CSV table of C-alpha atoms and ligand atoms in Angstrom, one decimal:
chain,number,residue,atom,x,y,z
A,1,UNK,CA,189.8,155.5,-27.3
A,2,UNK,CA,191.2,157.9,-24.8
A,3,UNK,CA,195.3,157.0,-23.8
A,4,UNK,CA,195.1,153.5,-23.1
A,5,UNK,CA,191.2,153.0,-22.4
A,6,UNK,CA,188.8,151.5,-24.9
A,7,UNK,CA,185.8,153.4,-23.9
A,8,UNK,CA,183.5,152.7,-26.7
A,9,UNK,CA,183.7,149.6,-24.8
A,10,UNK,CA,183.4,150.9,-21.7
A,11,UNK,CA,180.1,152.6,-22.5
A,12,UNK,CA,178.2,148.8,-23.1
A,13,UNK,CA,179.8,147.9,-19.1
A,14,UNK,CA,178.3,148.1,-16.2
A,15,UNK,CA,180.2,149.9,-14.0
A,16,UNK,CA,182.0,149.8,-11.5
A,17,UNK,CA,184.5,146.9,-13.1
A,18,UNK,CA,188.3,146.3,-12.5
A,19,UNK,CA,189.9,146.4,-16.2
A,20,UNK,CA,193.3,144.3,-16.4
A,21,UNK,CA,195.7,145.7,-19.4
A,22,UNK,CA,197.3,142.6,-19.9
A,23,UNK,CA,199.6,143.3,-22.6
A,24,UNK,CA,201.3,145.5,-19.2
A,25,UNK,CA,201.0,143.0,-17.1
A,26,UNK,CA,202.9,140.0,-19.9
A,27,UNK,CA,205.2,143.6,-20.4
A,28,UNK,CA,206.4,143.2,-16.8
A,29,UNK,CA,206.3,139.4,-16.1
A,30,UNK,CA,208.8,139.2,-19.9
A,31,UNK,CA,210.9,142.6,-17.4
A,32,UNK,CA,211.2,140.2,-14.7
A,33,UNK,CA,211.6,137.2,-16.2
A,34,UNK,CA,215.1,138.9,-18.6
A,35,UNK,CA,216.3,140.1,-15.3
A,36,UNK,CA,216.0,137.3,-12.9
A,37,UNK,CA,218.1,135.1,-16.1
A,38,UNK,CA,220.9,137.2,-15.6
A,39,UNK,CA,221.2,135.0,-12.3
A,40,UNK,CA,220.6,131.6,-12.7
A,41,UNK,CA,219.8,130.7,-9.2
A,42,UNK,CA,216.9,133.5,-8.5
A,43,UNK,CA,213.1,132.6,-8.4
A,44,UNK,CA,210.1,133.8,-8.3
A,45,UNK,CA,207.0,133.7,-7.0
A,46,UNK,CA,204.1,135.3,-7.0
A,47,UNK,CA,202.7,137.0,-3.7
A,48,UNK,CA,198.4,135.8,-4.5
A,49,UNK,CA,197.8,137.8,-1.5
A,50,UNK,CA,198.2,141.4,-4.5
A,51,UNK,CA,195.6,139.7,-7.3
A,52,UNK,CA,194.2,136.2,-7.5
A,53,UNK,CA,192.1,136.6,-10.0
A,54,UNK,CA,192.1,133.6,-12.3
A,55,UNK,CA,193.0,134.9,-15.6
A,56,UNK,CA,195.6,137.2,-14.0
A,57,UNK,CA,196.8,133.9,-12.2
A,58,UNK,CA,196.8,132.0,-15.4
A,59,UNK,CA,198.8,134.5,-17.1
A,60,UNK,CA,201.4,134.6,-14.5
A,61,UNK,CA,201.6,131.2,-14.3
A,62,UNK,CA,202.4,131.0,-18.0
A,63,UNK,CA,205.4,133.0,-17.3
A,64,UNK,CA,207.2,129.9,-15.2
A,65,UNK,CA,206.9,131.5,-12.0
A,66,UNK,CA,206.0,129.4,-8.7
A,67,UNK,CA,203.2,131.0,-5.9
A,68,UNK,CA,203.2,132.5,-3.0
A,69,UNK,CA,200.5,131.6,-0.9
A,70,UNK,CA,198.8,133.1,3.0
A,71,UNK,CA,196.1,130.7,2.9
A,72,UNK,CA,194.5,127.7,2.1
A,73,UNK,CA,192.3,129.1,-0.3
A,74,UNK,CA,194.8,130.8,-2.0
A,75,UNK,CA,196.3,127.4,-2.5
A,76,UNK,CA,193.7,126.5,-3.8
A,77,UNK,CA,193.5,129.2,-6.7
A,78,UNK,CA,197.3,128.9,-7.6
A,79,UNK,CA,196.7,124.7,-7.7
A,80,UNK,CA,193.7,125.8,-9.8
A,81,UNK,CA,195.2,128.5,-12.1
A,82,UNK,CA,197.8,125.7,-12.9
A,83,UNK,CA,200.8,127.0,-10.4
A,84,UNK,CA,202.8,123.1,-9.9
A,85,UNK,CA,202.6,122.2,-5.8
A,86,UNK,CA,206.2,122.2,-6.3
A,87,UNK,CA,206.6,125.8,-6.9
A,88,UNK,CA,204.1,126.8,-4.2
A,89,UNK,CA,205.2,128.2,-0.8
A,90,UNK,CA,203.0,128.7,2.0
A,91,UNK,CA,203.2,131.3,5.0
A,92,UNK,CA,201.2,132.9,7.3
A,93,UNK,CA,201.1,134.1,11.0
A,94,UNK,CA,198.0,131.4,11.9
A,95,UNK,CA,197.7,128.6,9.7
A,96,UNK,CA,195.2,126.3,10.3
A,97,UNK,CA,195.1,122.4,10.4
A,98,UNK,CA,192.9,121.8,7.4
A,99,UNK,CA,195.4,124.2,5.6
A,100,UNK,CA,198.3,122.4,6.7
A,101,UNK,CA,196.9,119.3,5.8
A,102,UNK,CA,196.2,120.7,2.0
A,103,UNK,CA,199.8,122.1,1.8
A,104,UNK,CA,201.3,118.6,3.1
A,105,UNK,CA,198.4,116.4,0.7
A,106,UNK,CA,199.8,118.8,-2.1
A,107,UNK,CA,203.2,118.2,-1.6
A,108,UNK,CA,204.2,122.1,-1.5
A,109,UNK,CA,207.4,123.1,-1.6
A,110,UNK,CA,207.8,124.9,1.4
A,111,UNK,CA,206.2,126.1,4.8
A,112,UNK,CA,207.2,129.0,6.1
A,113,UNK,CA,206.4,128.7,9.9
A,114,UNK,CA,206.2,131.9,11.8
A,115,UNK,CA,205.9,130.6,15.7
A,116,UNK,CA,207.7,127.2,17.4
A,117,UNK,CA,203.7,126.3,18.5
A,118,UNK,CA,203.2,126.3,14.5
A,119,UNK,CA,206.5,124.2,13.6
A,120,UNK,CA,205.3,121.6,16.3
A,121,UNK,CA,201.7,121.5,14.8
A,122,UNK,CA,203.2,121.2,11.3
A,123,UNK,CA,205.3,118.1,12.7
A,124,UNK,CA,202.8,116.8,14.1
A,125,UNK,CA,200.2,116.5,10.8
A,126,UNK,CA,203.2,115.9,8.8
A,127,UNK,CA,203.9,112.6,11.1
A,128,UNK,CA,200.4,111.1,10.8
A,129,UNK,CA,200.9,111.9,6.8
A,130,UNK,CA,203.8,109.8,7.3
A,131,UNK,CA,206.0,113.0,5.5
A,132,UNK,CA,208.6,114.8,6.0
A,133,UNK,CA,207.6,118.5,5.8
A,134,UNK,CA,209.9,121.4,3.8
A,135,UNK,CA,210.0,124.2,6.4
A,136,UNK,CA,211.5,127.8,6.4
A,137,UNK,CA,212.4,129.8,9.3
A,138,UNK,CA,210.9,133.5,8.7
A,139,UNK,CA,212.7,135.6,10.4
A,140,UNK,CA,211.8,139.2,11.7
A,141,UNK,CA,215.1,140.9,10.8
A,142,UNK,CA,214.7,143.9,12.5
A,143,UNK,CA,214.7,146.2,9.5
A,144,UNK,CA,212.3,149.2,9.4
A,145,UNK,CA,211.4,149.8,5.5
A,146,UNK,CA,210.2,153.4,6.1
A,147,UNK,CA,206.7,152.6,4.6
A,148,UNK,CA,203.5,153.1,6.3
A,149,UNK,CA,203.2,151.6,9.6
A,150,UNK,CA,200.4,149.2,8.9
A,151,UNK,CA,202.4,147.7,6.0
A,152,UNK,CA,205.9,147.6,7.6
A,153,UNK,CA,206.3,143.9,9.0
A,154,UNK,CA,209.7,143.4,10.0
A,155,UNK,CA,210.5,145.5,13.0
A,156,UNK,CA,211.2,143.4,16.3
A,157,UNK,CA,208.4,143.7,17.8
A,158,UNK,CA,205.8,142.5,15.1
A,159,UNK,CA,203.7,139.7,15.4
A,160,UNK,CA,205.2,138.2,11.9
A,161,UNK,CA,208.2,136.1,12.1
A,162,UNK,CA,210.5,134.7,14.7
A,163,UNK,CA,212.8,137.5,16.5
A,164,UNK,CA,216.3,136.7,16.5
A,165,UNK,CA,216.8,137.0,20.0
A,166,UNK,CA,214.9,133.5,19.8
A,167,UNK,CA,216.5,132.4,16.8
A,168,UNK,CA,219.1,129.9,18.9
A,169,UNK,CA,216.6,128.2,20.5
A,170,UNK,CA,213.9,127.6,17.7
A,171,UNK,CA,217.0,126.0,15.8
A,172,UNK,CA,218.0,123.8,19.1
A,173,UNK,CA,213.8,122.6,18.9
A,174,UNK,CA,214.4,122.2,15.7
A,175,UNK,CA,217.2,119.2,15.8
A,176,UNK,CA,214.2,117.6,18.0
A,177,UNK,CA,211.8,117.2,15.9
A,178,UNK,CA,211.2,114.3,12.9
A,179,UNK,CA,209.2,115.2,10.4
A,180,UNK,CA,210.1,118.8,9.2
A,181,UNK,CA,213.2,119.8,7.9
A,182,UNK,CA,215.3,123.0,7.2
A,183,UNK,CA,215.4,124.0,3.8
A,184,UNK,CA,215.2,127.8,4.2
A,185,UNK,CA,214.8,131.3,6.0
A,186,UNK,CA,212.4,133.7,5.1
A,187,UNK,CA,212.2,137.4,5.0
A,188,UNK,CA,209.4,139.8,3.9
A,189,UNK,CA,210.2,143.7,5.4
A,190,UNK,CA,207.3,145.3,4.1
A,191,UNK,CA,205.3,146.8,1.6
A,192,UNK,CA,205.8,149.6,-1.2
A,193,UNK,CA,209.3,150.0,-0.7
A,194,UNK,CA,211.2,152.6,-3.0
A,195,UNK,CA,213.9,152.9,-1.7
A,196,UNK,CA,216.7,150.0,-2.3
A,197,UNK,CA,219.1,150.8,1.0
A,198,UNK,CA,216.2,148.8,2.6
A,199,UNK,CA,216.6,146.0,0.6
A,200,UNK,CA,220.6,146.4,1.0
A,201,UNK,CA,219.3,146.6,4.7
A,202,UNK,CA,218.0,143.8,4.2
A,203,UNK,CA,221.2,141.9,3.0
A,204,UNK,CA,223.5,142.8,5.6
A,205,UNK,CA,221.0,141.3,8.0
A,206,UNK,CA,220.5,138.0,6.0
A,207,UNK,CA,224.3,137.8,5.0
A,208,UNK,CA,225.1,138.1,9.2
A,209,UNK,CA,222.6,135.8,10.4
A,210,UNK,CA,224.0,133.0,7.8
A,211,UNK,CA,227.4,133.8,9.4
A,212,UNK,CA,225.9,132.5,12.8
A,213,UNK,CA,223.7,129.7,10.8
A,214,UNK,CA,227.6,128.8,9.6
A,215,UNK,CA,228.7,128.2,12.9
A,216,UNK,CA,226.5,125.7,13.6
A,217,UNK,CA,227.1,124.1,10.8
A,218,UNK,CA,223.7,125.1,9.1
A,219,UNK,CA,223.5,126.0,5.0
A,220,UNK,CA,220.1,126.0,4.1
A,221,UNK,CA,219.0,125.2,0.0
A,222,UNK,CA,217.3,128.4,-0.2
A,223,UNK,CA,216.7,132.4,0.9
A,224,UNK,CA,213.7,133.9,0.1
A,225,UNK,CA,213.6,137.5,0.7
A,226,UNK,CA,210.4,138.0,0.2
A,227,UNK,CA,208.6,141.3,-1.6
A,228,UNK,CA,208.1,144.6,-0.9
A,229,UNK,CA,208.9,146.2,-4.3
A,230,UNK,CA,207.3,149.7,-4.3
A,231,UNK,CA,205.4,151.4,-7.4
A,232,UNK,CA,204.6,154.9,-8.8
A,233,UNK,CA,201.2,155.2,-7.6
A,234,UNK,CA,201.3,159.5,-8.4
A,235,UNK,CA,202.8,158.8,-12.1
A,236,UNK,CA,201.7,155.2,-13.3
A,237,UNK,CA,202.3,156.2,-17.1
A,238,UNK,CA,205.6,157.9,-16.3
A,239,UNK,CA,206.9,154.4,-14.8
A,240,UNK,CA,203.9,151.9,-15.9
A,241,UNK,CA,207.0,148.9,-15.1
A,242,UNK,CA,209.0,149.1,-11.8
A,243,UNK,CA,212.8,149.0,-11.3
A,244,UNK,CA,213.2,145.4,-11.2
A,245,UNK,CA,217.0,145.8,-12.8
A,246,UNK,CA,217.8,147.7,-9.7
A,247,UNK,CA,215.6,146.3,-7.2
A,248,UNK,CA,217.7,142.2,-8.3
A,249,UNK,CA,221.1,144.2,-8.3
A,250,UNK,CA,221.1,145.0,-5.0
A,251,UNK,CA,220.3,141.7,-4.3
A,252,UNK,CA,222.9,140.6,-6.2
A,253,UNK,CA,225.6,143.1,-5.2
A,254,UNK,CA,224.6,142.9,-1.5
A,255,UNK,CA,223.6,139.2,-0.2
A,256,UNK,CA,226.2,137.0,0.4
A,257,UNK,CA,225.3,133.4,-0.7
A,258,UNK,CA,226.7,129.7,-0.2
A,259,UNK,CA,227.5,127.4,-2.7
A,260,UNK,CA,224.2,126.3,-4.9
A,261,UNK,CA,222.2,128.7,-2.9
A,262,UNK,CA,218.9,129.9,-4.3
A,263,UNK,CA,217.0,133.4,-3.9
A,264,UNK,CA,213.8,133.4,-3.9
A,265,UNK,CA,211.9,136.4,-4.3
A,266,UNK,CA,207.7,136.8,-3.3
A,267,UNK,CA,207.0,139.8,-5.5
A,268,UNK,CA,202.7,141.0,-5.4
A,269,UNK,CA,201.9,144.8,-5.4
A,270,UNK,CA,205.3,145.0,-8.2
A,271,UNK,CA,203.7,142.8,-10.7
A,272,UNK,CA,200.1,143.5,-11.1
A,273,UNK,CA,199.9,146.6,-9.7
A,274,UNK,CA,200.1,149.0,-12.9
A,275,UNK,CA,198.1,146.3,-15.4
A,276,UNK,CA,194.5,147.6,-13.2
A,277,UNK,CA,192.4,150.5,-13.1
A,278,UNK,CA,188.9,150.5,-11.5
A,279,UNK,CA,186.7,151.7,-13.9
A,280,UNK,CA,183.3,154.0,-12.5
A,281,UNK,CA,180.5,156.1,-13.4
A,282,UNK,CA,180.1,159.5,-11.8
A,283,UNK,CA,176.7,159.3,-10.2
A,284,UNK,CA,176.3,163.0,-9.5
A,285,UNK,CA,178.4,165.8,-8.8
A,286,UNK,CA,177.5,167.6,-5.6
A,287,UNK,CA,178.1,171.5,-4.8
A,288,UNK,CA,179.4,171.7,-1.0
A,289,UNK,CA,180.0,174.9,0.8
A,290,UNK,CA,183.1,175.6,-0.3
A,291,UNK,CA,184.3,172.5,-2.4
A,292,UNK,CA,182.4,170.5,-5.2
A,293,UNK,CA,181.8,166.5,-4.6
A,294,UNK,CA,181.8,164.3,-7.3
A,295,UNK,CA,180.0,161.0,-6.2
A,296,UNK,CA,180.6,157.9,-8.0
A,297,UNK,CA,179.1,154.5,-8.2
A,298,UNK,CA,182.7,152.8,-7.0
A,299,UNK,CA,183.3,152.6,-3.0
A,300,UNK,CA,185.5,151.5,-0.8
A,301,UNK,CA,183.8,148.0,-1.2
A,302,UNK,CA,184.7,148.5,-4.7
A,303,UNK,CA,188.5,149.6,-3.6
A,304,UNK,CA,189.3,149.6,-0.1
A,305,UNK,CA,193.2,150.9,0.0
A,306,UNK,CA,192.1,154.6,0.3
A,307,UNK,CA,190.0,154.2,3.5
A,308,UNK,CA,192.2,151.3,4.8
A,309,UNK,CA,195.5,152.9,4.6
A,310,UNK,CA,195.1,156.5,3.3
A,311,UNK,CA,196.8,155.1,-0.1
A,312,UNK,CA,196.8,157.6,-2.9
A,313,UNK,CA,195.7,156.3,-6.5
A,314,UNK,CA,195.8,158.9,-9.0
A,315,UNK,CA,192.2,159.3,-11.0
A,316,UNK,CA,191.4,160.4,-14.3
A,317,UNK,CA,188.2,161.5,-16.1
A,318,UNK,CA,188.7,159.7,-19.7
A,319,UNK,CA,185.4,161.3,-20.4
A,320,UNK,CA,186.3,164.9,-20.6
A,321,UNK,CA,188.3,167.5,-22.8
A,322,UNK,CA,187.2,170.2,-20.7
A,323,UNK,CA,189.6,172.1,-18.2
A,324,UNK,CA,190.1,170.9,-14.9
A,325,UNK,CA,189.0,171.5,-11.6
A,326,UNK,CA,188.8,170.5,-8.0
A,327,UNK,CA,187.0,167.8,-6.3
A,328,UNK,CA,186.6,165.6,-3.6
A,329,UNK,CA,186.0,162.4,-4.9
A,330,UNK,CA,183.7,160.2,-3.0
A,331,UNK,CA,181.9,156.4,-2.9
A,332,UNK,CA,178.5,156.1,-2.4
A,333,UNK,CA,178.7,153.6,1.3
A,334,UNK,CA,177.8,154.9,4.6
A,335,UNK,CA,180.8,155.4,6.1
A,336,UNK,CA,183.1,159.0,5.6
A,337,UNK,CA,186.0,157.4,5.2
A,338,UNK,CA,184.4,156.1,1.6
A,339,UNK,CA,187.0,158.3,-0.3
A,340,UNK,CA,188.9,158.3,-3.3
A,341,UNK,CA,190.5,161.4,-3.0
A,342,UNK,CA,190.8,165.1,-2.0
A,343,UNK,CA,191.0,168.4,-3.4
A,344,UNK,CA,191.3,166.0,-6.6
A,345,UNK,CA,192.3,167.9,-9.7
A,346,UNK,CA,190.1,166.5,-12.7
A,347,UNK,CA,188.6,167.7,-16.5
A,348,UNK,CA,185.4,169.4,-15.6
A,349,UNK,CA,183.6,166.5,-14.9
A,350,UNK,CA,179.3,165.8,-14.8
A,351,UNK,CA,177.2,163.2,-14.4
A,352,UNK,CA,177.5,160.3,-16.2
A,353,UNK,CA,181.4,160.8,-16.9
A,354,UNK,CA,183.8,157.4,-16.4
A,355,UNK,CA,186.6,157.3,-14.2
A,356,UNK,CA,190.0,155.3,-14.3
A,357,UNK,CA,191.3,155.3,-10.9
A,358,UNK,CA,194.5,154.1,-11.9
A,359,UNK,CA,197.2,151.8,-10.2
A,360,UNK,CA,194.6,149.3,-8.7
A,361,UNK,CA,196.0,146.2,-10.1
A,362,UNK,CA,197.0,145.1,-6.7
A,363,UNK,CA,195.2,144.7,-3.1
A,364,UNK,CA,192.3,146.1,-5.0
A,365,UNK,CA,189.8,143.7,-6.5
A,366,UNK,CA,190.7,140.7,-3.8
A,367,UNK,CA,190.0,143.1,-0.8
A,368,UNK,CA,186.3,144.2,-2.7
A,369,UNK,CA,183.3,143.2,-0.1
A,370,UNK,CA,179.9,142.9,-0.4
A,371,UNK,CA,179.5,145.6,2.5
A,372,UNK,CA,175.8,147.5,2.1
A,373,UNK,CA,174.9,144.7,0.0
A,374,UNK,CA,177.0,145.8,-2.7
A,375,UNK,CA,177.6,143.5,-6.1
A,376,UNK,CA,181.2,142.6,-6.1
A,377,UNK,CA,183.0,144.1,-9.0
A,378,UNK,CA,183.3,142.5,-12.4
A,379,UNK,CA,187.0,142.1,-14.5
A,380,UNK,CA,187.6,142.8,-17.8
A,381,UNK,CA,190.5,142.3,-19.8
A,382,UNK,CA,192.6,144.8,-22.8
A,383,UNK,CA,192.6,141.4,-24.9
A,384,UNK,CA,189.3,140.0,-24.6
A,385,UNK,CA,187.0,143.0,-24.1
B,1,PLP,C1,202.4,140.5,1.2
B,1,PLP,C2,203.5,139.6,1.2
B,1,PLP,C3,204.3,139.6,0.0
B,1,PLP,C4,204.1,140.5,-1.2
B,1,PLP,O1,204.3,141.8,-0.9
B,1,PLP,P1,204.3,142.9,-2.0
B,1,PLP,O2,204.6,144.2,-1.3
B,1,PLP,O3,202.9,142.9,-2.6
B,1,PLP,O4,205.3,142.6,-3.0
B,1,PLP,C5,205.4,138.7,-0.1
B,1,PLP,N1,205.7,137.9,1.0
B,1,PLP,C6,204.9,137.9,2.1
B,1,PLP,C7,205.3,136.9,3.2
B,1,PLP,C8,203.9,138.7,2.2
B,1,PLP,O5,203.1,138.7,3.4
């Protein structure tokens, strides 16, 4: 047993395998779950876009906390992991009918449409349902989150959301139509945000467009603004929980609610993030000209976030005493960009040595593919090894 790794264990595994410390993950949901009771009208649910694994789902789900769904099929793993239609909310940029029709045959809570083509399609299917559907406006508050470009969503021009320039409109369409009805806007800004003036941004925004919402006499039940919460990819040990007390203060200190109002949060990366490490065996380490290579059996099938978005996860060698050096650590698939990490500083590291690379609870084992014919990877759990 090396830190928090039971590699005895490890050793009867095939690698490469995602392993879920779920006494971490049950330590954050209990984190989230004290602060959110400070406020009795905040809820969460889970983004299933960050980890829909079942037993990760199941665990969640325990906790109370509703889901947060982009797809059909990720209804269909939150209805399955036990998550009540009630506490389900849907969104998406392109919905599809047979997805629409699940959310409406479910009885969700809430649609989150995206486009005015999209609100008259969900009318539409919820008329020949004979229901009235539970819709929220997402609105593309024009609030730049300082994250990396491919993860920031809600800048003006974007294709998520409706722009406010148009919101006046979509809300005169709105009075038109019978079978949906306003219950809620919806915010998401973006991804692995740190820094809290963007969720205070983020306030300022929501508390002025309900100012103009007032005027035409419009309070809707609930605001959901979305997730975004950032973690400590370089020390995960150092901050293993992120700063939820801080991250639903400013929340509380900054948005300006109605009356009965509810805040509804769609936390992902900031839950399951720190609870998963991929776990691989060094295949061979490789002398280059003037670096060393250590090749494992992990890729970026394995954990794509590296080659997708040049994300840095810190990596260990839980095999090793010795003193570090430098490497490039690399994936065995065609394609350069199968990377882990550069100029990597690990113990001095051989063949057949196991890896932790660390902080890959979330967008990690739901984005694995089968690309070069590759086995997806196996999960394992800290209380059922
Ligand atoms: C991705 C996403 C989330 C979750 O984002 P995290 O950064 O993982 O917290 C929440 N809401 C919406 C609409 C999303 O697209």
């Amino acid at each position: 047993m090396k830190g928090v790794f039971p590699i005895d264990k490890f050793r009867n595994i095939e690698t490469p395998f995602y392993y879920y410390d779920t006494s971490l993950l049950r330590k954050t949901l209990d984190k989230i779950k004290q602060e959110t009771s400070l406020y009795s009208n905040y809820h969460v649910h889970y983004a299933v876009k960050a980890n829909a694994n079942n037993r990760i789902l199941s665990i969640i789900r325990e906790t109370g906390f509703g889901a947060d769904c982009v797809s059909g099929g990720e209804i269909k793993a939150a209805l399955e992991a036990g998550f009540p239609a009630h506490k389900i909310v849907f969104a998406g940029v392109g919905k599809a009918d047979w997805e629409i029709k699940l959310g409406l045959e479910s009885d969700i809570y809430c649609f989150n449409v995206e486009s005015v083509p999209e609100l008259d399609n969900i009318d539409a299917l919820a008329a020949s349902y004979g229901k009235t559907a539970s819709i929220a406006l997402r609105i593309n508050p024009n609030i730049d989150a300082h994250t990396h470009h491919y993860i920031t969503t809600g800048l003006s021009e974007n294709k998520f959301g409706i722009s406010l320039v148009h919101l006046d409109s979509v809300l005169d369409h709105l009075e038109t139509l019978k079978n949906v009805r306003l219950i809620g806007l919806h915010f998401h800004i973006g991804s692995q945000i740190t820094d809290m003036d963007s969720f205070k941004g983020l306030c300022i925004r929501i508390n002025e467009i309900q100012e103009h919402l007032y005027q035409r006499m419009i309070i809707v039940d609930s605001i959901n603004v979305g997730g975004g919460l950032g973690v400590n990819y370089e020390e995960p040990d150092k901050q293993s929980v992120p700063d939820f007390k801080s991250y639903f203060e400013v929340f509380h200190k900054h948005l300006k609610l109605r009356p009965k109002q509810e805040v509804h949060f769609e936390l992902g990366r900031s839950v399951v993030c720190q609870c998963g490490s991929l776990i691989t065996k060094v295949l061979y380490v490789k002398e280059g000209v003037n670096k060393k290579f250590v090749i494992t059996d992990a890729g970026m099938t394995d954990l794509i976030r590296p080659a997708l978005y040049q994300a840095y996860h810190k990596i260990e060698n839980i095999t090793s005493d010795q003193l570090p050096e430098e490497y490039d650590v690399v994936g065995p698939i065609c394609e350069s960009s199968d990377c882990f990490g550069k100029m990597v500083s690990l113990n001095k590291t051989q063949r057949g040595d196991l890896l932790a690379i660390r902080s890959a609870g979330a967008y990690g084992e739901i984005m694995a593919s089968q690309y070069n014919c590759r086995k997806l990877p196996k999960a394992y759990y800290q209380d059922k090894i």
